[in-house]
Short mmCIF file of C-alpha atoms and ligand atoms in Angstrom, two decimals:
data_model
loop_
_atom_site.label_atom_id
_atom_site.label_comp_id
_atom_site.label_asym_id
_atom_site.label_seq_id
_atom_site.Cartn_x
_atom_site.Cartn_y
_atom_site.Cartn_z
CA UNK A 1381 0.00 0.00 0.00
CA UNK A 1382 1.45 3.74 -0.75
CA UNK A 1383 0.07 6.98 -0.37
CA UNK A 1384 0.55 8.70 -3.32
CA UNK A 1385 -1.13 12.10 -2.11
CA UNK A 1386 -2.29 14.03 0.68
CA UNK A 1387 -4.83 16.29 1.81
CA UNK A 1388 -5.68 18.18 5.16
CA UNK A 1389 -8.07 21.47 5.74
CA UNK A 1390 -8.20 22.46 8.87
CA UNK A 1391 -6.44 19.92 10.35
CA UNK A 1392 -4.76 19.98 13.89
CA UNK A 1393 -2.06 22.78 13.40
CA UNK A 1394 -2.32 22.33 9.09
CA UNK A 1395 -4.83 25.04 8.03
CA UNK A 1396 -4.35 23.56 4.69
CA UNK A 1397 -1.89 21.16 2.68
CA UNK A 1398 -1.39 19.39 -0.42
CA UNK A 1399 0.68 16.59 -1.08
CA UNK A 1400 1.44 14.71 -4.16
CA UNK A 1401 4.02 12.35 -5.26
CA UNK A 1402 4.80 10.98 -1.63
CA UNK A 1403 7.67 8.96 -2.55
CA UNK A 1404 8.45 5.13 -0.63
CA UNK A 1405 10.57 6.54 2.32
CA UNK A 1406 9.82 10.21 3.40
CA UNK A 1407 11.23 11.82 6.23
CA UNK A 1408 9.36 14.70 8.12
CA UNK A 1409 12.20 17.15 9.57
CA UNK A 1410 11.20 19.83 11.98
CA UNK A 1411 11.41 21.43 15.13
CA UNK A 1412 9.28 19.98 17.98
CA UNK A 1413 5.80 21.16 17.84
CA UNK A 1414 5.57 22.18 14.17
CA UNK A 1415 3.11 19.44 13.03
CA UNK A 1416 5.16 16.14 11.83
CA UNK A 1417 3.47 13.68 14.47
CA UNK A 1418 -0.21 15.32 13.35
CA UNK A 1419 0.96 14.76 10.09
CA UNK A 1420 1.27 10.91 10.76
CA UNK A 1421 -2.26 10.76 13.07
CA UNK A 1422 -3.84 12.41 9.54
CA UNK A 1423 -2.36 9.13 7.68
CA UNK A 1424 -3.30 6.68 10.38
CA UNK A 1425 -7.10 8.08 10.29
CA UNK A 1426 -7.68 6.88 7.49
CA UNK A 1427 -6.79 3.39 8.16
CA UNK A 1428 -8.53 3.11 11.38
CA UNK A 1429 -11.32 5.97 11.54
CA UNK A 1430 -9.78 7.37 14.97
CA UNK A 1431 -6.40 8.74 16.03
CA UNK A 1432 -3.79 7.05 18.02
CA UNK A 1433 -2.87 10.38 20.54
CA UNK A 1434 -6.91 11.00 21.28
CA UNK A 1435 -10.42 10.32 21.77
CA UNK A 1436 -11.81 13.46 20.98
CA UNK A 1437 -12.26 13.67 17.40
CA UNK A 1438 -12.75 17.70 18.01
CA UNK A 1439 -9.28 18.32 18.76
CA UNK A 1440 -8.25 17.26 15.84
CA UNK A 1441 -9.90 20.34 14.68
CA UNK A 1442 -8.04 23.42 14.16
CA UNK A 1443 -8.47 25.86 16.97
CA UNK A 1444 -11.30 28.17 15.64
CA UNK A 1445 -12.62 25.89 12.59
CA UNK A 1446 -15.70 23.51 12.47
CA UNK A 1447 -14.53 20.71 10.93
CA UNK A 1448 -11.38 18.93 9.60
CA UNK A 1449 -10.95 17.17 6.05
CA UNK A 1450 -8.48 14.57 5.58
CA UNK A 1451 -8.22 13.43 2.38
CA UNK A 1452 -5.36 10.51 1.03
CA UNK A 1453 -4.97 9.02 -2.06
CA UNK A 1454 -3.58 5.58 -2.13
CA UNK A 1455 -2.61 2.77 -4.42
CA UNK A 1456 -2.73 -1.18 -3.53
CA UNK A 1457 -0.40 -4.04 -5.28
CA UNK A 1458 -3.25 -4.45 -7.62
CA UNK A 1459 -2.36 -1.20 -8.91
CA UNK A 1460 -5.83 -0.29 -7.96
CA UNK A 1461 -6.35 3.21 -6.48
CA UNK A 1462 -8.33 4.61 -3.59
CA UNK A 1463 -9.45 7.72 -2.54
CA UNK A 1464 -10.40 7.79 1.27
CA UNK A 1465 -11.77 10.87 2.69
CA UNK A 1466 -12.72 11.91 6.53
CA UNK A 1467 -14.49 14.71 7.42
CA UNK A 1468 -14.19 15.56 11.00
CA UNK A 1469 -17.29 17.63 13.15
CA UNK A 1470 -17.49 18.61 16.27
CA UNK A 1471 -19.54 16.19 16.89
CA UNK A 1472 -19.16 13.25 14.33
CA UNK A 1473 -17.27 12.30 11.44
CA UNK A 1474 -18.41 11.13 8.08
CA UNK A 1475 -16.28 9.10 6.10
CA UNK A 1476 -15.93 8.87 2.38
CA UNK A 1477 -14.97 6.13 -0.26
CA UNK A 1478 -14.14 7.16 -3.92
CA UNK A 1479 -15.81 10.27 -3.06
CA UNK A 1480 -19.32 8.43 -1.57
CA UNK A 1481 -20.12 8.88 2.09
CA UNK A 1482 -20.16 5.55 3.83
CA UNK A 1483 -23.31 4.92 6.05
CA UNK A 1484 -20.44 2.32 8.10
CA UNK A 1485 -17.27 3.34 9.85
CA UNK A 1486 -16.74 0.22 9.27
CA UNK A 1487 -17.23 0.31 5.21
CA UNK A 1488 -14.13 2.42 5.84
CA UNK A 1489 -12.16 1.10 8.80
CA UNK A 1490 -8.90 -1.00 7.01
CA UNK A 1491 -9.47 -0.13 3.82
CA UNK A 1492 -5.48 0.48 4.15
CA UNK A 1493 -3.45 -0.80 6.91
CA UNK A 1494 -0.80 1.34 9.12
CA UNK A 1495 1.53 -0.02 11.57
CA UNK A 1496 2.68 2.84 13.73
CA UNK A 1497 5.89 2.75 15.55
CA UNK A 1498 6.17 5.81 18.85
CA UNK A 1499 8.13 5.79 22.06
CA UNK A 1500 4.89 4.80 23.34
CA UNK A 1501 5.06 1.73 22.43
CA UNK A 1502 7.26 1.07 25.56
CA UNK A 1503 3.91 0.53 26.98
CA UNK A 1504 2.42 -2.45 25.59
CA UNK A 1505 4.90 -4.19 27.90
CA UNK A 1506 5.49 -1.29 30.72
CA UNK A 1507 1.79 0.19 30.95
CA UNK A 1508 -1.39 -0.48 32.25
CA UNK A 1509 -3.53 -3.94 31.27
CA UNK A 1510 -6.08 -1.42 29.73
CA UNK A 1511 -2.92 -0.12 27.71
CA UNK A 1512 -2.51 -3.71 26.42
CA UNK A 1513 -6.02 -4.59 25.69
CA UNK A 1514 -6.33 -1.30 23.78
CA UNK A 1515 -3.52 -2.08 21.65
CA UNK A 1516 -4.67 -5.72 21.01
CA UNK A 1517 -8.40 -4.76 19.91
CA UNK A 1518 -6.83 -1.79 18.13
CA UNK A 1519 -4.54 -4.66 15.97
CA UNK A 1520 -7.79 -6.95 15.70
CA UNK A 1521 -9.98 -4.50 14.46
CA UNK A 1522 -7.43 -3.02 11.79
CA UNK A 1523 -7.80 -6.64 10.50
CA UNK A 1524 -11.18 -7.62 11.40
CA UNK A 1525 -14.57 -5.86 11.16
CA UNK A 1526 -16.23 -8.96 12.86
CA UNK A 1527 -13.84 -8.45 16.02
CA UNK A 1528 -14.27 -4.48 16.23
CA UNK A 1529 -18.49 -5.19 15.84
CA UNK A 1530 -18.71 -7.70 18.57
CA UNK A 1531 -16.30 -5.79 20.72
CA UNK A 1532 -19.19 -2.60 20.70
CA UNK A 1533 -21.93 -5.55 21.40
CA UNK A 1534 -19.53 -6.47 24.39
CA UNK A 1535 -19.01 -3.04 25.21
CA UNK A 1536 -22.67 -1.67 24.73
CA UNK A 1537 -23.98 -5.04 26.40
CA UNK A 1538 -21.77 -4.36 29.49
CA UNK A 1539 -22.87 -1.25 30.10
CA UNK A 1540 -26.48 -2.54 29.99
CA UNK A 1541 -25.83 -5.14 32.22
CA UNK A 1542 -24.16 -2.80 34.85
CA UNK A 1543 -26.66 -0.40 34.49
CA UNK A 1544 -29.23 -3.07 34.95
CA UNK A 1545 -27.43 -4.76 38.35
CA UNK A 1546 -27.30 -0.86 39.76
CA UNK A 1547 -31.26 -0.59 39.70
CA UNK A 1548 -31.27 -4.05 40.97
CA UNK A 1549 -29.35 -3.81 43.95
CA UNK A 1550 -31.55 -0.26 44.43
CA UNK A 1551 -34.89 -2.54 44.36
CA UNK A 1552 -35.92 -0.93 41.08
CA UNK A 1553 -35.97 -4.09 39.72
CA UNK A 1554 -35.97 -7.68 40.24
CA UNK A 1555 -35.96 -9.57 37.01
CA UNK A 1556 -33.64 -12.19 36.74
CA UNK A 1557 -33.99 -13.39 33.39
CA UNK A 1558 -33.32 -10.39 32.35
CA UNK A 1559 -29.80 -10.67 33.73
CA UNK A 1560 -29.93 -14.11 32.10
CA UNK A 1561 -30.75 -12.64 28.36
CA UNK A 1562 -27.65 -10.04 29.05
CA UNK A 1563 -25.39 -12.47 29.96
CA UNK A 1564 -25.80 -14.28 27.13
CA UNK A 1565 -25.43 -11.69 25.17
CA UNK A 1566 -22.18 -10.94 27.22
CA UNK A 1567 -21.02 -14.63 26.49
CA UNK A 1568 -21.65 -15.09 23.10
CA UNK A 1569 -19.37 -11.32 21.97
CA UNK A 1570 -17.23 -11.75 24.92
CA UNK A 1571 -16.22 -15.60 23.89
CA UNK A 1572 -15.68 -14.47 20.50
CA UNK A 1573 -13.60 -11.81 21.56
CA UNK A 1574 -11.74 -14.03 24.27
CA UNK A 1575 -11.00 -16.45 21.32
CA UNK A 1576 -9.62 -14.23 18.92
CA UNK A 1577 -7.46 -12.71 21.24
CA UNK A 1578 -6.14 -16.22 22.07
CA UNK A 1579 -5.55 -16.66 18.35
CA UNK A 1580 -4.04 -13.32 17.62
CA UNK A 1581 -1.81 -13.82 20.55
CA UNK A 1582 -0.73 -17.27 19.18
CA UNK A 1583 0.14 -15.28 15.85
CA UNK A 1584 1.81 -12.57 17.43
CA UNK A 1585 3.96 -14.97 19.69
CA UNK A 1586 5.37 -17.12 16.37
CA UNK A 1587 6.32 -14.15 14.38
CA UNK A 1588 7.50 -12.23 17.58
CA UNK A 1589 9.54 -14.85 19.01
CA UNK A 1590 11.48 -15.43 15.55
CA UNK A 1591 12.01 -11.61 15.23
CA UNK A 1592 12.49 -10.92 18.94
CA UNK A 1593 15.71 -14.21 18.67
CA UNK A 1594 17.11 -12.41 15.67
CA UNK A 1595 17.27 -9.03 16.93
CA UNK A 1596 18.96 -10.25 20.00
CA UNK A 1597 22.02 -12.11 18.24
CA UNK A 1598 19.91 -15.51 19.07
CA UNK A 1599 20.25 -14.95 23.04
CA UNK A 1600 16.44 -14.45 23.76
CA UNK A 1601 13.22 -16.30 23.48
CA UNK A 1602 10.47 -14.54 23.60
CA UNK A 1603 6.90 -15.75 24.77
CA UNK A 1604 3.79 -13.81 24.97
CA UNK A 1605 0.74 -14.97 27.33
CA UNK A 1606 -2.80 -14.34 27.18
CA UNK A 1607 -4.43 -13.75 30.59
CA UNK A 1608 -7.68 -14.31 30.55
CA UNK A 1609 -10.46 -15.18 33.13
CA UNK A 1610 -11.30 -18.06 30.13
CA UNK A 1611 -9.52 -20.72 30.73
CA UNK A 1612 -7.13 -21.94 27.89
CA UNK A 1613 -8.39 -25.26 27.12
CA UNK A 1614 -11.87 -23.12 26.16
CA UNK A 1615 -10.17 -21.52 23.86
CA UNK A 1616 -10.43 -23.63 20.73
CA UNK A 1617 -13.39 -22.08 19.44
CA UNK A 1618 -15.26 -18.86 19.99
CA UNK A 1619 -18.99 -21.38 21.23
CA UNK A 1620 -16.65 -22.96 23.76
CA UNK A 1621 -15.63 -19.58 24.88
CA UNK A 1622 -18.71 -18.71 25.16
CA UNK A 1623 -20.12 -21.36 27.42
CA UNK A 1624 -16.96 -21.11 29.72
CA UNK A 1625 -17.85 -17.18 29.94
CA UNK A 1626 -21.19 -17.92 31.01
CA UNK A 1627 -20.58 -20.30 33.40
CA UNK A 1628 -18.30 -18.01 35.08
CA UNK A 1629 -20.70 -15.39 34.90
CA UNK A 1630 -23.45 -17.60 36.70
CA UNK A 1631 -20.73 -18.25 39.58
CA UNK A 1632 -20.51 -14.28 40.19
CA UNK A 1633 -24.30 -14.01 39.95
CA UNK A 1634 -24.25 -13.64 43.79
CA UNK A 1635 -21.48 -11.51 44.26
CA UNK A 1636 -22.68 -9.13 41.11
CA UNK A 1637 -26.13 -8.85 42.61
CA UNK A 1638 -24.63 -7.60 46.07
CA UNK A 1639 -22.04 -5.01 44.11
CA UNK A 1640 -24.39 -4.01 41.87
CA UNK A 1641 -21.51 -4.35 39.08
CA UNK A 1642 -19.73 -6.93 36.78
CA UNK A 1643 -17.40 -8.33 38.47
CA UNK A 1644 -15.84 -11.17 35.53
CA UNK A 1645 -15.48 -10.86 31.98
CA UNK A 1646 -12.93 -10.40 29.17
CA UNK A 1647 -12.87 -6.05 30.12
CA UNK A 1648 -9.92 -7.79 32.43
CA UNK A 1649 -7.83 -9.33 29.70
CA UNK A 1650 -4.51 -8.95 29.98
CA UNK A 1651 -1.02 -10.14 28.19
CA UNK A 1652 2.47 -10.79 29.89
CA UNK A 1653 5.61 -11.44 27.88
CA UNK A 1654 8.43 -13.58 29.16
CA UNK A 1655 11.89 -13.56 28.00
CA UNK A 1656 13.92 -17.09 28.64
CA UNK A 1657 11.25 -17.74 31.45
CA UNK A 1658 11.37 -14.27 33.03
CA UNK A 1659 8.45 -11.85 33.24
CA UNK A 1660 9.90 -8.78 30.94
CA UNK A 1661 7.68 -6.12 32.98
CA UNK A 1662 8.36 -6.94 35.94
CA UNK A 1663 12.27 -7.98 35.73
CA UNK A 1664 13.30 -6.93 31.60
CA UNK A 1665 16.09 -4.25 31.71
CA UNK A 1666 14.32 -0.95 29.72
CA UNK A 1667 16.38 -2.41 26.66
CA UNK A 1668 14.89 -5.47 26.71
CA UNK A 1669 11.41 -3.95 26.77
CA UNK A 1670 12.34 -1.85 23.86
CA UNK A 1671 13.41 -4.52 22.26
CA UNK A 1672 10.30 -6.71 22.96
CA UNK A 1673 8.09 -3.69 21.50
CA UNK A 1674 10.12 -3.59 18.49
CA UNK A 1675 9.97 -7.31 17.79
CA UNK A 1676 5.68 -6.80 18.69
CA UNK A 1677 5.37 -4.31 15.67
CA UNK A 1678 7.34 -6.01 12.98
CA UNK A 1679 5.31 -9.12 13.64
CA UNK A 1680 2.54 -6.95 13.11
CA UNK A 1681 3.97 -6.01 10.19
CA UNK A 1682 4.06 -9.88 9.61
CA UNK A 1683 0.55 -10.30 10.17
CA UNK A 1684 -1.20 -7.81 8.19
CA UNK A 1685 0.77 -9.16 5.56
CA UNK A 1686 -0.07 -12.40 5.80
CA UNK A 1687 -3.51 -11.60 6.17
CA UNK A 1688 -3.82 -8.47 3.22
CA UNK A 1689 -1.34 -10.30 0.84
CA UNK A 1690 0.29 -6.59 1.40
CA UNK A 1691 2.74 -4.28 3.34
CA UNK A 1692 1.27 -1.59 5.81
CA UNK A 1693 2.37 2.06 5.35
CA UNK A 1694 4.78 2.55 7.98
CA UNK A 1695 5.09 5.12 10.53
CA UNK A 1696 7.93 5.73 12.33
CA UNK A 1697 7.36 8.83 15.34
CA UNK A 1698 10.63 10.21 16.33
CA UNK A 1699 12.15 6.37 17.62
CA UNK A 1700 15.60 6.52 15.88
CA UNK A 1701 16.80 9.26 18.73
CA UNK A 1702 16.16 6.71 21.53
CA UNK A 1703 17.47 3.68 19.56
CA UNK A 1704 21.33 2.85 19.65
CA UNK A 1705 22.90 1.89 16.38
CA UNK A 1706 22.29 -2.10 15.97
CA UNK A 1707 18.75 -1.80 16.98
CA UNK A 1708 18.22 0.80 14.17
CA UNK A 1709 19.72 -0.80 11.49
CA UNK A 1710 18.27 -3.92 12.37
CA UNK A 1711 14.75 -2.36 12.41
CA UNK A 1712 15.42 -0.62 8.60
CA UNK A 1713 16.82 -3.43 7.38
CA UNK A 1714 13.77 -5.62 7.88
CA UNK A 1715 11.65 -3.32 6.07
CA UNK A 1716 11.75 -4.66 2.29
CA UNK A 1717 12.29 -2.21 -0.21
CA UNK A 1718 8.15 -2.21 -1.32
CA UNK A 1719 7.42 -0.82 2.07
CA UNK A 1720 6.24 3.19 2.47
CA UNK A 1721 7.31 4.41 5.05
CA UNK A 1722 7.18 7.96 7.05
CA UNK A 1723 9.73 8.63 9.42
CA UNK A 1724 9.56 12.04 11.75
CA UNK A 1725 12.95 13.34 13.51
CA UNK A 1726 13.91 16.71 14.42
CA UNK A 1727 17.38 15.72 13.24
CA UNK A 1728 18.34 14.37 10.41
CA UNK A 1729 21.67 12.75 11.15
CA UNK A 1730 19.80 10.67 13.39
CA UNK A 1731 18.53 8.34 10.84
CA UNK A 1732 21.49 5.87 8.84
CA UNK A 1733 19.88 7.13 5.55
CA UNK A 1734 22.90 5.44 3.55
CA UNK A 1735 20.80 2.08 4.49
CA UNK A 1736 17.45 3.09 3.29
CA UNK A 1737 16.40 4.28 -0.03
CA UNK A 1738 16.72 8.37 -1.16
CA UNK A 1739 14.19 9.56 0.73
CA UNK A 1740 11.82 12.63 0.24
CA UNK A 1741 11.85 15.22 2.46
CA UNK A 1742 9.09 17.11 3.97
CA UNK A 1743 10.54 19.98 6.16
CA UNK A 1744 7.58 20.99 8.82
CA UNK A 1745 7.15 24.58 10.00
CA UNK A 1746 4.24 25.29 11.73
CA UNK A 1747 1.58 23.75 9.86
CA UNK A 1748 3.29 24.23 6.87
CA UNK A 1749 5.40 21.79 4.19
CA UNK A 1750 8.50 22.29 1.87
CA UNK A 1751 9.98 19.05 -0.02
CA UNK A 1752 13.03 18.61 -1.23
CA UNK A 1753 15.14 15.55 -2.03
CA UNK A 1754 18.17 14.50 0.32
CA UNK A 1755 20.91 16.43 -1.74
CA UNK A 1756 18.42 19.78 -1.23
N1 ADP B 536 -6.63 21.37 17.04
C1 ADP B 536 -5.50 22.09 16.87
N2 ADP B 536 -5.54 23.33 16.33
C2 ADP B 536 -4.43 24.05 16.14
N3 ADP B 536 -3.20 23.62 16.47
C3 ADP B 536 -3.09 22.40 17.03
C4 ADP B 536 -4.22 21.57 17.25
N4 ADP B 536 -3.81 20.42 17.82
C5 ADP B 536 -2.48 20.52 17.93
N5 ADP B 536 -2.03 21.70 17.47
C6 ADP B 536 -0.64 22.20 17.42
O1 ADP B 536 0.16 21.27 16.75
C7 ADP B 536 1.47 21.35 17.27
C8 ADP B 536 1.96 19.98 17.64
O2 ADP B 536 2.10 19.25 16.49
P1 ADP B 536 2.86 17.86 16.50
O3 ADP B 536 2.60 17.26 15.19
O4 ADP B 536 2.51 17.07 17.70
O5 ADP B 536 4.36 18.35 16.64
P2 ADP B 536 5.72 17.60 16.32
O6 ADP B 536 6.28 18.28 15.12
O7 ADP B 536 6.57 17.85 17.53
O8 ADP B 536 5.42 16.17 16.11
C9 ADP B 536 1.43 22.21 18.50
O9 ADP B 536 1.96 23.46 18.16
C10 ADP B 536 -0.04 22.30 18.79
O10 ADP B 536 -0.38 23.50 19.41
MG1 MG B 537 5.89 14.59 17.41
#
């Protein structure tokens, strides 16, 4: 997949831009705060529909505007091209296909495929279990529309079903099979969910661990585990999930009804990595957990691949300045030559660029764009 042009009005800190012949490796060069990272979120809304720095569409709307457009032209291997369009509201987004509004986000959602690679990413092995869960339902749904639609059941159903235990434990209402219909209804997204989780972690974990060995001159072995209130051996397909789900549900039916909240469920997923046997987060030096993130994103790389019969567009926010030299070059070089790829620094001598292709480069200045090749 390349983008071949871009388009933003009103975008974050871009009033207005126009891009066209985006070449395979382009580097965006500026100061901090002049617009390269919203230059990247632009490119990775239209692959997902939402950013990766916010939940509030509206602030990706510049300061004093209404809305936002985001426009990208792209071509696939087929040599087929797509135009994919967002317009941003303050309250709502509409998103376009060839020009025609899509009643679906999900029409829309991974249409194109970006694999986005931030300091941040420290996190999927340092952060939170809601960081981790967010990033695996974020990779699912980039490849799966059924995932991402029976994650909002899940998510809509919980809600209900808390809502619904709250005026129960208040004596506003009494009706058991009620709870029964929700927590089937829980079960049957929640076990498809559980199971493709399982699954994608299985993925992840082959292509990871082969990366992850390399990258370490052959000294580690990675291994990534799926915590999950579903046991394992229920886990084979997403009916048996399903039935373990509700059975554990019915042995918190007690407990819920005196909370008055859920108190089980897949919203407690979690994933732990281990490196030769040891628990990364917990004992990894911050080197290794780099190193584990880094090895996490290529085999997403992997994945998509596999699954697309194509490369994501790459995006690469400001992670050469934190990476030393071996690390770097072994990150480039396992990018094939077919892959597009947009790399932000506010220094261009950090990036090797006699190991990647001539890039194009996009000097940032406040919201605005100059290119030039790497020669000036
Ligand atoms: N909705 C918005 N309207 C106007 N400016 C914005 C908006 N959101 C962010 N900005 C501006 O964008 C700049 C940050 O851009 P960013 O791409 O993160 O910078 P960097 O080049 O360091 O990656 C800041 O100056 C910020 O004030
Ligand atoms: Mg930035």
């Amino acid at each position: 997949m390349k983008l071949e042009e871009l388009k933003l009005d009103h975008f974050r800190n871009y009033e207005s831009l126009s891009i066209e012949n985006l070449s395979n490796v382009n580097i965006l060069l500026g100061d901090n705060a002049q617009g390269k990272t919203n230059f990247l979120e632009a490119i990775y809304l239209l692959s997902l529909g939402k950013s990766f720095r916010t939940t509030h569409d509206s602030e990706l709307i510049q300061s004093g505007s209404n809305e936002a457009l985001v426009e990208g032209t792209f071509t696939r291997s087929t040599k087929s091209k797509i135009k994919l369009g967002l317009k941003i509201k303050k309250h709502g987004k509409i998103a376009y296909l060839n020009q025609l509004e899509q009643a679906r986000m999900s029409d829309f959602i991974g249409q194109i495929n970006t694999v986005i690679f931030s300091p941040e990413d420290l996190n999927i092995v340092k952060g939170t279990p809601a960081y981790r869960r967010h990033y695996l339902d974020l990779e699912l749904s980039s490849i799966s529309p059924k995932y991402l639609n029976e994650l909002r059941i899940y998510q809509r159903t919980l809600k209900q079903k808390n809502q619904y235990l709250k005026m129960m434990r208040e004596g506003r209402s009494s009706d058991e099979v009620y709870l029964d219909v929700l927590n089937n209804d829980l079960a049957k997204s929640g076990g498809y969910i559980a199971w493709a989780r399982n699954k994608n972690i299985g993925e992840l974990e082959e292509s990871a661990s082969d990366i992850h060995f390399r990258l370490t001159q052959e000294k580690e072995q990675l291994k990534i585990i799926y915590l999950s209130e579903v046991r394992s051996e229920s886990l084979d397909s997403p009916e048996d999930a399903a039935d373990a789900l509700l059975t554990i549900f019915k042995g918190h039916r007690e407990r819920e009804l005196r909370q008055g909240v859920t108190v089980a469920g897949i919203q407690h997923d979690d994933l732990s990595f281990m490196i030769n046997g040891t628990n990364v987060a917990s004992f990894g030096s911050q080197g290794q957990k780099r190193s584990v993130s880094i090895s996490l994103k290529l085999s997403e790389i992997e994945i998509i691949k596999k699954i697309r019969h194509e490369a994501p567009i790459l995006l690469l926010d400001d992670i050469f300045s934190e990476l030393d030299q071996s690390r770097q070059t072994f990150l480039i070089k396992s990018f094939e030559k077919e892959v597009q790829i947009f790399i932000t620094t506010t220094s261009i001598n950090d990036i090797d660029t006699s190991i990647i292709e001539p890039p194009l480069i996009i000097a940032v200045n406040d919201g605005e764009i100059s290119t030039r090749g790497i020669n000036g």
